[in-house]
Structures are given as C-alpha cells and as structure tokens.
Short mmCIF file of C-alpha atoms and ligand atoms in Angstrom, two decimals:
data_model
loop_
_atom_site.label_atom_id
_atom_site.label_comp_id
_atom_site.label_asym_id
_atom_site.label_seq_id
_atom_site.Cartn_x
_atom_site.Cartn_y
_atom_site.Cartn_z
CA MET A 12 -17.51 79.62 89.31
CA THR A 13 -13.76 79.61 88.87
CA SER A 14 -11.52 80.59 85.99
CA TYR A 15 -10.92 76.90 85.25
CA ASP A 16 -11.29 76.28 81.49
CA VAL A 17 -13.55 73.26 81.61
CA GLU A 18 -14.49 73.60 77.92
CA ALA A 19 -10.84 73.15 76.91
CA VAL A 20 -10.65 70.05 79.11
CA ARG A 21 -13.87 68.69 77.57
CA ARG A 22 -12.36 68.97 74.11
CA ASP A 23 -9.58 66.60 75.23
CA PHE A 24 -12.15 63.84 75.82
CA PRO A 25 -13.54 62.66 72.47
CA ILE A 26 -16.11 60.33 74.05
CA LEU A 27 -17.98 63.24 75.62
CA GLN A 28 -18.90 64.67 72.22
CA GLN A 29 -21.76 62.28 71.51
CA LEU A 30 -25.50 61.91 71.76
CA VAL A 31 -27.00 59.17 73.91
CA HIS A 32 -30.67 58.44 73.25
CA ASP A 33 -30.61 61.56 71.02
CA GLN A 34 -29.49 63.79 73.87
CA PRO A 35 -26.05 65.19 74.66
CA LEU A 36 -24.21 62.77 76.93
CA VAL A 37 -24.02 63.93 80.55
CA TYR A 38 -21.44 61.65 82.12
CA LEU A 39 -21.86 61.58 85.89
CA ASP A 40 -20.31 58.18 86.53
CA SER A 41 -16.62 58.99 86.87
CA ALA A 42 -16.38 57.34 90.29
CA ALA A 43 -16.99 54.02 88.52
CA THR A 44 -14.53 54.85 85.79
CA THR A 45 -13.28 58.09 84.29
CA GLN A 46 -13.22 58.86 80.59
CA LYS A 47 -9.89 58.97 78.77
CA PRO A 48 -8.28 62.03 77.18
CA ARG A 49 -6.93 61.74 73.64
CA VAL A 50 -3.31 61.76 74.93
CA VAL A 51 -3.96 58.48 76.74
CA ILE A 52 -5.66 56.87 73.75
CA ASP A 53 -2.74 58.05 71.57
CA ALA A 54 -0.14 56.71 74.01
CA LEU A 55 -1.81 53.28 73.90
CA SER A 56 -2.02 53.16 70.12
CA GLN A 57 1.49 54.56 69.70
CA TYR A 58 2.81 51.78 71.90
CA TYR A 59 1.01 49.06 69.93
CA LEU A 60 1.72 50.65 66.55
CA GLN A 61 5.45 51.13 67.10
CA ASP A 62 6.97 49.75 70.28
CA ASN A 63 5.16 46.59 71.29
CA SER A 64 7.47 43.98 72.77
CA ASN A 65 7.92 42.17 76.06
CA VAL A 66 9.93 44.04 78.69
CA HIS A 67 13.34 43.32 80.28
CA ARG A 68 16.05 40.84 79.27
CA ALA A 69 15.84 41.27 75.51
CA ALA A 70 18.42 42.15 72.91
CA HIS A 71 16.45 44.19 70.40
CA ALA A 72 15.31 47.73 69.83
CA LEU A 73 11.59 47.22 70.38
CA ALA A 74 12.17 45.50 73.70
CA ASP A 75 14.41 48.39 74.68
CA ARG A 76 11.72 50.91 73.85
CA ALA A 77 9.01 48.92 75.62
CA THR A 78 11.21 48.55 78.72
CA THR A 79 12.13 52.23 78.74
CA GLY A 80 8.49 53.28 78.36
CA PHE A 81 7.42 50.89 81.09
CA GLU A 82 10.11 51.93 83.58
CA ASN A 83 9.69 55.62 82.79
CA ALA A 84 6.00 55.18 83.54
CA ARG A 85 6.94 53.83 86.97
CA LYS A 86 9.16 56.87 87.58
CA ARG A 87 6.38 59.21 86.48
CA ILE A 88 3.93 57.66 88.96
CA ALA A 89 6.58 57.77 91.71
CA GLN A 90 7.03 61.51 91.20
CA PHE A 91 3.30 62.09 91.07
CA ILE A 92 2.69 60.66 94.55
CA ASN A 93 6.09 61.74 95.92
CA SER A 94 7.42 58.23 96.44
CA PRO A 95 11.00 58.32 97.73
CA LYS A 96 11.97 55.70 95.09
CA PRO A 97 10.40 54.30 91.88
CA GLU A 98 11.09 50.78 93.23
CA GLN A 99 8.28 51.38 95.72
CA ILE A 100 5.76 51.51 92.87
CA ILE A 101 4.41 48.00 92.23
CA TRP A 102 2.27 47.57 89.12
CA THR A 103 -0.95 45.68 89.78
CA ARG A 104 -4.27 45.24 87.99
CA GLY A 105 -5.80 47.97 90.13
CA THR A 106 -6.79 48.96 93.64
CA THR A 107 -8.41 45.59 94.28
CA GLU A 108 -5.29 43.63 93.43
CA SER A 109 -3.09 46.07 95.36
CA ILE A 110 -5.13 45.52 98.52
CA ASN A 111 -5.22 41.75 97.99
CA LEU A 112 -1.44 41.80 97.61
CA VAL A 113 -0.95 43.54 100.96
CA ALA A 114 -3.53 41.36 102.73
CA ALA A 115 -2.09 38.11 101.36
CA SER A 116 1.58 39.01 101.74
CA TYR A 117 1.90 41.45 104.64
CA GLY A 118 -1.18 40.04 106.39
CA ARG A 119 0.25 36.53 106.27
CA VAL A 120 3.45 37.52 108.09
CA ALA A 121 2.09 40.26 110.38
CA LEU A 122 -1.10 38.72 111.75
CA GLN A 123 -1.25 36.33 114.71
CA PRO A 124 -4.36 34.73 116.21
CA GLY A 125 -6.26 37.35 118.23
CA ASP A 126 -4.93 40.28 116.19
CA LYS A 127 -7.28 42.92 114.83
CA ILE A 128 -7.68 44.70 111.52
CA LEU A 129 -9.69 47.94 111.57
CA VAL A 130 -11.54 48.97 108.43
CA SER A 131 -14.01 51.80 108.19
CA THR A 132 -17.74 51.40 107.68
CA LEU A 133 -17.26 53.50 104.55
CA GLU A 134 -15.15 50.94 102.72
CA HIS A 135 -15.62 49.50 99.27
CA HIS A 136 -15.90 45.70 99.35
CA SER A 137 -12.38 45.52 97.95
CA ASN A 138 -11.06 47.02 101.19
CA ILE A 139 -13.12 44.65 103.35
CA VAL A 140 -13.18 41.20 101.79
CA PRO A 141 -9.39 40.71 101.31
CA TRP A 142 -9.00 41.43 105.04
CA GLN A 143 -11.77 38.99 105.92
CA LEU A 144 -10.04 36.29 103.87
CA ILE A 145 -6.65 36.71 105.53
CA ALA A 146 -8.24 37.22 108.97
CA ALA A 147 -10.01 33.86 108.66
CA GLU A 148 -6.72 32.22 107.71
CA ARG A 149 -4.70 33.82 110.52
CA GLY A 150 -7.31 33.77 113.31
CA ALA A 151 -7.59 37.57 113.32
CA THR A 152 -10.75 39.68 113.33
CA VAL A 153 -11.93 42.54 111.11
CA ILE A 154 -13.56 45.33 113.10
CA PRO A 155 -15.47 48.25 111.53
CA ILE A 156 -14.77 51.83 112.57
CA PRO A 157 -18.21 53.45 113.04
CA LEU A 158 -19.44 56.68 111.46
CA ASP A 159 -21.03 59.68 113.07
CA ASN A 160 -24.49 60.92 112.09
CA ARG A 161 -23.16 62.98 109.16
CA GLY A 162 -21.28 60.18 107.43
CA ASP A 163 -17.83 61.03 108.71
CA LEU A 164 -15.62 58.56 110.55
CA ASP A 165 -16.20 58.68 114.29
CA LEU A 166 -12.65 59.46 115.37
CA ASP A 167 -13.37 59.02 119.09
CA ALA A 168 -14.70 55.54 118.41
CA TYR A 169 -11.62 54.89 116.26
CA ALA A 170 -9.31 55.97 119.09
CA ALA A 171 -11.19 53.69 121.49
CA LEU A 172 -10.71 50.70 119.16
CA LEU A 173 -6.95 51.16 118.89
CA ASP A 174 -4.74 48.95 121.04
CA GLU A 175 -1.62 46.86 120.54
CA ARG A 176 -3.62 43.97 119.02
CA VAL A 177 -4.51 46.18 116.04
CA LYS A 178 -1.94 45.37 113.36
CA ILE A 179 -3.53 46.94 110.30
CA VAL A 180 -5.86 49.89 109.68
CA ALA A 181 -7.35 49.99 106.18
CA VAL A 182 -9.30 53.08 105.15
CA ASN A 183 -10.15 54.92 101.99
CA GLN A 184 -9.09 58.50 101.47
CA VAL A 185 -12.35 59.30 99.70
CA SER A 186 -15.49 57.17 99.96
CA ASN A 187 -16.85 56.05 96.59
CA ALA A 188 -20.40 55.94 97.95
CA LEU A 189 -20.60 59.25 99.85
CA GLY A 190 -17.53 61.24 98.79
CA THR A 191 -16.41 61.58 102.42
CA VAL A 192 -12.79 62.72 102.62
CA ASN A 193 -11.11 61.02 105.55
CA PRO A 194 -8.45 62.68 107.76
CA ILE A 195 -5.71 60.25 106.75
CA LYS A 196 -2.84 62.00 108.49
CA SER A 197 -4.46 61.85 111.90
CA ILE A 198 -5.71 58.29 111.28
CA VAL A 199 -2.11 57.29 110.47
CA GLN A 200 -0.69 59.07 113.49
CA SER A 201 -3.02 57.30 115.93
CA ALA A 202 -2.46 53.92 114.26
CA HIS A 203 1.32 54.28 114.39
CA ALA A 204 1.12 55.17 118.07
CA VAL A 205 -0.05 51.59 118.77
CA GLY A 206 2.29 50.05 116.19
CA ALA A 207 -0.36 49.38 113.51
CA LYS A 208 0.33 49.85 109.79
CA VAL A 209 -2.05 51.82 107.59
CA LEU A 210 -3.21 50.98 104.10
CA VAL A 211 -4.95 53.81 102.28
CA ASP A 212 -7.36 52.98 99.46
CA GLY A 213 -6.78 55.94 97.17
CA ALA A 214 -9.03 54.77 94.32
CA GLN A 215 -11.31 57.80 94.58
CA ALA A 216 -8.80 60.34 95.83
CA ILE A 217 -6.18 60.28 93.12
CA ALA A 218 -8.24 62.10 90.47
CA HIS A 219 -9.56 64.78 92.83
CA PHE A 220 -6.55 66.22 94.63
CA PRO A 221 -2.77 65.86 94.89
CA VAL A 222 -1.56 62.87 96.91
CA ASP A 223 1.77 62.84 98.72
CA VAL A 224 2.49 59.50 100.35
CA GLN A 225 5.35 60.90 102.44
CA ASP A 226 3.18 63.67 103.80
CA LEU A 227 0.37 61.24 104.59
CA ASN A 228 3.00 59.01 106.25
CA CYS A 229 0.90 55.93 105.41
CA ASP A 230 2.45 52.48 104.93
CA PHE A 231 0.63 51.42 101.76
CA TYR A 232 -1.31 53.39 99.16
CA ALA A 233 -3.43 51.67 96.49
CA PHE A 234 -5.02 53.14 93.37
CA SER A 235 -6.28 52.29 89.87
CA GLY A 236 -5.34 53.78 86.52
CA HIS A 237 -8.89 53.83 85.22
CA LYS A 238 -10.22 56.10 87.97
CA ALA A 239 -7.67 58.76 87.02
CA PHE A 240 -8.16 58.98 83.22
CA GLY A 241 -5.95 55.95 82.46
CA PRO A 242 -6.77 52.50 81.10
CA THR A 243 -8.51 49.67 82.95
CA GLY A 244 -6.47 46.66 84.05
CA ILE A 245 -3.56 48.64 85.51
CA GLY A 246 -3.01 50.08 88.97
CA VAL A 247 -0.42 50.70 91.61
CA LEU A 248 0.52 49.61 95.05
CA TRP A 249 2.88 52.00 96.77
CA GLY A 250 4.56 50.66 99.91
CA ARG A 251 7.05 51.70 102.53
CA GLU A 252 10.34 50.19 101.41
CA SER A 253 11.21 48.48 104.72
CA LEU A 254 7.83 46.69 104.69
CA LEU A 255 7.97 45.70 101.02
CA GLU A 256 11.45 44.29 101.64
CA GLN A 257 10.25 42.04 104.44
CA MET A 258 7.08 40.87 102.67
CA PRO A 259 7.04 37.50 100.88
CA PRO A 260 6.09 37.37 97.17
CA TYR A 261 2.39 37.49 96.35
CA GLN A 262 2.45 35.38 93.18
CA GLY A 263 5.16 33.17 91.73
CA GLY A 264 6.29 33.07 88.12
CA GLY A 265 8.61 34.73 85.69
CA GLU A 266 10.13 38.14 86.48
CA MET A 267 9.77 37.82 90.26
CA ILE A 268 12.71 35.42 90.66
CA GLU A 269 16.44 35.86 90.93
CA SER A 270 17.24 32.18 90.30
CA VAL A 271 15.14 29.05 90.20
CA SER A 272 16.21 25.53 91.00
CA PHE A 273 14.55 22.48 92.49
CA SER A 274 16.72 22.84 95.54
CA GLY A 275 15.45 26.37 96.20
CA THR A 276 14.40 29.58 94.48
CA THR A 277 15.51 33.09 95.31
CA PHE A 278 13.50 36.18 94.60
CA ASN A 279 14.13 39.32 92.60
CA GLN A 280 14.62 42.73 94.15
CA LEU A 281 11.89 45.38 94.45
CA PRO A 282 9.66 46.04 92.62
CA TYR A 283 9.95 42.89 90.51
CA LYS A 284 9.53 40.55 93.48
CA PHE A 285 5.83 41.46 93.32
CA GLU A 286 5.44 41.53 89.54
CA ALA A 287 5.16 37.92 88.42
CA GLY A 288 4.43 37.38 84.73
CA THR A 289 4.21 39.73 81.76
CA PRO A 290 2.84 43.04 83.02
CA ASP A 291 0.30 45.30 81.33
CA ILE A 292 2.98 47.29 79.54
CA ALA A 293 0.65 49.42 77.45
CA GLY A 294 -1.51 49.97 80.51
CA ALA A 295 1.43 51.29 82.53
CA ILE A 296 2.41 53.64 79.70
CA GLY A 297 -1.21 54.76 79.31
CA MET A 298 -1.55 55.32 83.04
CA ALA A 299 1.58 57.45 83.09
CA ALA A 300 0.19 59.51 80.18
CA ALA A 301 -3.00 60.03 82.18
CA ILE A 302 -1.10 61.08 85.28
CA GLU A 303 0.97 63.45 83.16
CA TYR A 304 -2.24 64.96 81.77
CA LEU A 305 -3.73 65.34 85.24
CA GLY A 306 -0.50 66.76 86.64
CA ASN A 307 -0.48 69.44 83.95
CA LEU A 308 -3.85 70.78 85.09
CA ASP A 309 -4.10 73.42 87.78
CA ARG A 310 -5.10 71.03 90.55
CA ALA A 311 -6.31 73.73 92.92
CA ALA A 312 -8.56 75.10 90.15
CA VAL A 313 -9.85 71.58 89.43
CA GLN A 314 -10.70 71.11 93.10
CA ALA A 315 -12.48 74.47 93.26
CA HIS A 316 -14.39 73.67 90.07
CA GLU A 317 -15.54 70.26 91.30
CA ALA A 318 -16.45 71.71 94.71
CA ALA A 319 -18.60 74.37 93.02
CA LEU A 320 -20.42 71.70 90.98
CA LEU A 321 -20.99 69.58 94.08
CA ALA A 322 -22.32 72.59 96.00
CA GLU A 323 -24.71 73.26 93.13
CA CYS A 324 -25.93 69.65 93.22
CA ILE A 325 -26.50 69.81 96.97
CA GLU A 326 -28.40 73.09 96.75
CA ARG A 327 -30.57 72.17 93.78
CA GLY A 328 -31.17 68.71 95.19
CA GLU A 329 -32.49 70.23 98.41
CA GLU A 330 -34.77 72.59 96.47
CA MET A 331 -36.13 69.60 94.58
CA GLY A 332 -36.74 67.49 97.69
CA LEU A 333 -34.03 64.94 96.99
CA ARG A 334 -32.63 63.25 100.05
CA ARG A 335 -28.85 63.33 100.28
CA VAL A 336 -28.04 60.15 102.18
CA ALA A 337 -25.23 61.68 104.25
CA SER A 338 -23.66 65.09 104.63
CA PRO A 339 -19.97 64.60 105.38
CA ARG A 340 -18.11 67.71 106.56
CA HIS A 341 -15.62 67.37 103.75
CA ALA A 342 -16.70 65.64 100.53
CA ALA A 343 -15.18 65.24 97.09
CA GLY A 344 -16.91 64.63 93.81
CA ILE A 345 -19.92 62.56 94.87
CA TYR A 346 -23.58 63.44 95.18
CA SER A 347 -25.36 60.37 96.58
CA PHE A 348 -29.11 60.71 96.97
CA LEU A 349 -32.58 59.19 96.98
CA LEU A 350 -35.77 60.47 95.43
CA PRO A 351 -38.23 59.70 98.27
CA GLY A 352 -40.89 57.31 97.00
CA ALA A 353 -38.88 56.06 94.03
CA HIS A 354 -36.47 53.16 93.62
CA PRO A 355 -32.90 54.22 92.74
CA SER A 356 -32.73 51.91 89.72
CA ASP A 357 -35.92 53.43 88.24
CA VAL A 358 -34.40 56.89 88.70
CA GLY A 359 -31.23 55.71 86.92
CA THR A 360 -33.14 54.23 83.99
CA ILE A 361 -35.18 57.36 83.36
CA LEU A 362 -32.08 59.54 83.66
CA ASP A 363 -30.35 57.33 81.08
CA GLN A 364 -33.22 57.81 78.65
CA GLN A 365 -32.39 61.50 78.84
CA GLY A 366 -28.68 60.99 78.20
CA VAL A 367 -27.66 61.28 81.85
CA ALA A 368 -25.32 58.53 83.07
CA VAL A 369 -25.38 57.88 86.83
CA ARG A 370 -24.84 54.74 88.89
CA THR A 371 -27.44 53.21 91.19
CA GLY A 372 -27.32 50.50 93.83
CA HIS A 373 -25.07 49.66 96.76
CA HIS A 374 -21.83 50.90 95.09
CA CYS A 375 -19.93 47.85 96.41
CA ALA A 376 -20.45 49.20 99.93
CA GLN A 377 -23.16 46.96 101.40
CA PRO A 378 -22.08 47.46 105.05
CA LEU A 379 -22.38 51.22 104.53
CA MET A 380 -25.83 50.88 102.95
CA ALA A 381 -26.93 48.69 105.88
CA TYR A 382 -25.59 51.33 108.29
CA LEU A 383 -27.50 54.09 106.47
CA GLY A 384 -30.59 51.88 106.34
CA VAL A 385 -31.00 52.20 102.58
CA PRO A 386 -30.89 49.49 99.90
CA GLY A 387 -28.83 51.71 97.65
CA THR A 388 -28.57 55.24 96.32
CA VAL A 389 -28.42 57.16 93.08
CA ARG A 390 -24.86 58.41 92.69
CA ALA A 391 -23.88 61.31 90.48
CA SER A 392 -20.10 61.56 90.45
CA LEU A 393 -18.18 64.56 89.18
CA SER A 394 -14.91 64.95 87.40
CA ILE A 395 -12.62 67.45 85.71
CA TYR A 396 -14.73 67.52 82.52
CA ASN A 397 -18.17 68.13 84.02
CA ASN A 398 -19.55 71.59 83.54
CA HIS A 399 -22.45 73.67 84.74
CA GLU A 400 -24.57 72.56 81.73
CA ASP A 401 -24.17 68.94 82.89
CA ILE A 402 -25.63 69.84 86.28
CA ASP A 403 -28.40 71.78 84.63
CA ARG A 404 -29.32 68.89 82.33
CA PHE A 405 -29.12 66.48 85.26
CA PHE A 406 -31.62 68.48 87.32
CA ASN A 407 -33.90 69.10 84.35
CA ALA A 408 -33.86 65.36 83.79
CA MET A 409 -34.57 64.78 87.50
CA ALA A 410 -37.62 67.04 87.22
CA LYS A 411 -38.94 64.70 84.51
CA VAL A 412 -38.06 61.65 86.61
CA LYS A 413 -40.13 63.12 89.44
CA LYS A 414 -43.13 63.75 87.20
CA PHE A 415 -42.90 60.27 85.78
CA LEU A 416 -42.34 58.31 88.98
CA LEU A 417 -44.24 60.20 91.70
N1 LIG B 503 -11.93 51.32 96.42
C1 LIG B 503 -12.75 52.32 96.07
C2 LIG B 503 -13.00 53.43 97.05
C3 LIG B 503 -13.34 52.31 94.81
O1 LIG B 503 -14.16 53.30 94.46
C4 LIG B 503 -13.08 51.23 93.93
C5 LIG B 503 -13.75 51.15 92.56
N2 LIG B 503 -15.11 51.44 92.57
C6 LIG B 503 -12.21 50.24 94.33
C7 LIG B 503 -11.66 50.31 95.58
C8 LIG B 503 -11.85 49.10 93.44
O2 LIG B 503 -11.11 49.56 92.35
P1 LIG B 503 -10.80 48.63 91.12
O3 LIG B 503 -12.11 48.01 90.72
O4 LIG B 503 -10.27 49.55 90.09
O5 LIG B 503 -9.82 47.60 91.58
#
C-alpha cells in the first residue's frame, strides 16, 4: 500500500459514515456517481444561502456575486484540464449533453453523405446513440472499432478503418464497463493524419488521473461533474476554439444571442453561444469546488492507491473463482466480473443486503456486452475514498453470496 491517507479523505465524505442494512456502507459504485465531499455540499448551500441570483446583465450585488462565482468556476475548470482559454469551457448538463452538442452542431456541418464516424466497441450508449442520430440525418455511417481478446482497442483494426471519409472518431478515455484506459494520444494522431476530429468521452477518466487537453491534442473533451465529486446536472464540453467558432448554436434562447430581431438574429461569442437559458449556476460552483478538492490531492498517490485496490480485487477474485470479463493491459478503477453459475443481479442484491453497493447489468454498454457474449456483469468501481477494509468486506460478502447462490 502507499502512504496515501485514505482515512483523512474518507472523513471528508459524510455519506460514507453510515450503516446500510445494519452494516457499514461499502460504496463500490463510484463509476455511476461519486460521493460528494463536505466542501462541495458547503459550496452549494453557501451559494443558495447567500448569493443566489441569475447571472450576467444585472445591476445588483447578488447577481454580481453569482456571476463572479459562475465565471470563476469556468476558469477553475479551464486550469484543471489545461484549456488554453476559459471560453473553451462550455457548461452542459453532463457528458451526455456535451456529446449530443458536438454531434448535433459539429456533426451537422461536418458530415456529408457517405462519411464515417468511428466509435469504439467499448463506448457508453451516450457516445454511440448521438452519433447514430446525426449519421441517420446526414447519410453517414457509424462504424465500431473492434477490441482485441483482452478488452483493449485493436489499434491495427483502427488504423485499417481510417481513411479520408472518416470525419469523427469518438472514444472514451476510460471504459465505464471494463476500466480499459485507451491510448488517446496515438488515437488522436492517427485520426488527425486522415483529417478526422476526435471527441474524447472523459466521464470516467477525470476522477482517476490528471487530464491535459493540450497534451492529448484532442478536438473535444466531455465530462460530468457528478463523476468527479461534484453535483449532478452539470458537466463540461471542452472544444478546440477554431472548431467551436465555426459550429452553429446547439439550442436557441436567452444568453446565446447577440441581438434578436424578426429580420435576423446574431449569436453571442464563445462560450455563451452554446449556453442557451439560465445555467446550473450552483452546479457550476459546486463542480469547481469538487475539482479544487480533487486537485489538492496528490494525484499520483491517488492513482497508486486505486491501482493497489484494483490489483487486490483481481487477485482475490481469481482465488475465489470469479470470472473477470476482460483483462485490459491498462485499467483504471473498475473490477467487472461474473460469478459463474449466478446471475449478476442476484449477486448485486445479496451484496446490498450486506451493505456493499455495486452495479449490475449492461452498464449502458450493450454492444460491448454483446461482443463479450455476456448479458451483463457485476461492477465494483473504486474511488479515492475506498480503503482496504472495503475490499475485505466486499470479498467476505462475496463468500456469502457464493454459499447462498451456488
Ligand atoms: N460516458 C461514460 C464512459 C460514462 O461512464 C457515463 C456515465 N455512466 C457517461 C458517458 C454519461 O454520463 P452522464 O450520465 O453524466 O451524462
């Protein structure tokens, strides 16, 4: 184990200090949503207790404070992912909306009949379906990048799929179902060589390791506040400025306009062009507080800690006869498995009775489940606040599940 002080981190998360079904809560469902540290909860209540107002264009103190908090939050996120400018941070409802925005706006102008969009077989439905929708509208096709037998992207097959008809490559940085960490930099390099743009779904990456959009050299990066210790209902689309500039608005309404008349409407500058309507102001402030919290941790120590927990899961799972559904060469935070002879949802229910929270099913990745030939898996997902006792309780609970079900 590392010198990482996981007990101090656990104390920052009030929700973890509770019993579930009379047992200490073991929260192994952070890939679905992470828990929130007290600083985030405080930032939200502070905003509603003292500063609540609508942002921009107002002549009073509360509106000033709300606007400053909201725009500072944007700057904080920009720094965190090394965006050249804060204007490249577009607030959305989350990863799903960020991807839909790019598909609907960029996809509409970039795709011609016969064009291709490559997505990986590892994708969450939210990085498949928006592309299918725009592909149907534009006469383009969505083509899956296959996996190899370990659950990694097959990079030779990817290279073979790339040609000048490929306009967009959409891949996750970390798979929510298997934890596979994809080699984004080389994926981007090959895509750019044929003129394709790359959208990275960072929903699962952002909480596990530092992300630098300039280093990745991707064109779009999407993530959600709630998967990185922030509130639900808020997320970010980061985009390359030259592309965001040329993209048409996604939704129309207040805030996104420069002037409106019945003879023609002009649009606001970045980022507001893409932010129609009243935004989730508290959410943005809460997300920035979460990012601040995460940024203050020793990220290398967090990574080493989570890797040690994952290695323990893999080893103890093997000893117990659990079947890990894939073994990617590089994985982050996810242990996805089956208990041979038992249905995943039965495993999940009996774990819950022992206070252990996991997720079961297809994890919004049905094409991946079909590829693996399984109806679903049991997924234990790890985060900054999980400790060795959690893993111990999880495997003790699994021993009982085995006795009960087999
Ligand atoms: N992509 C991945 C890899 C995810 O794990 C998730 C959430 N499970 C999403 C996209 C969608 O995120 P959200 O529901 O926050 O929009």
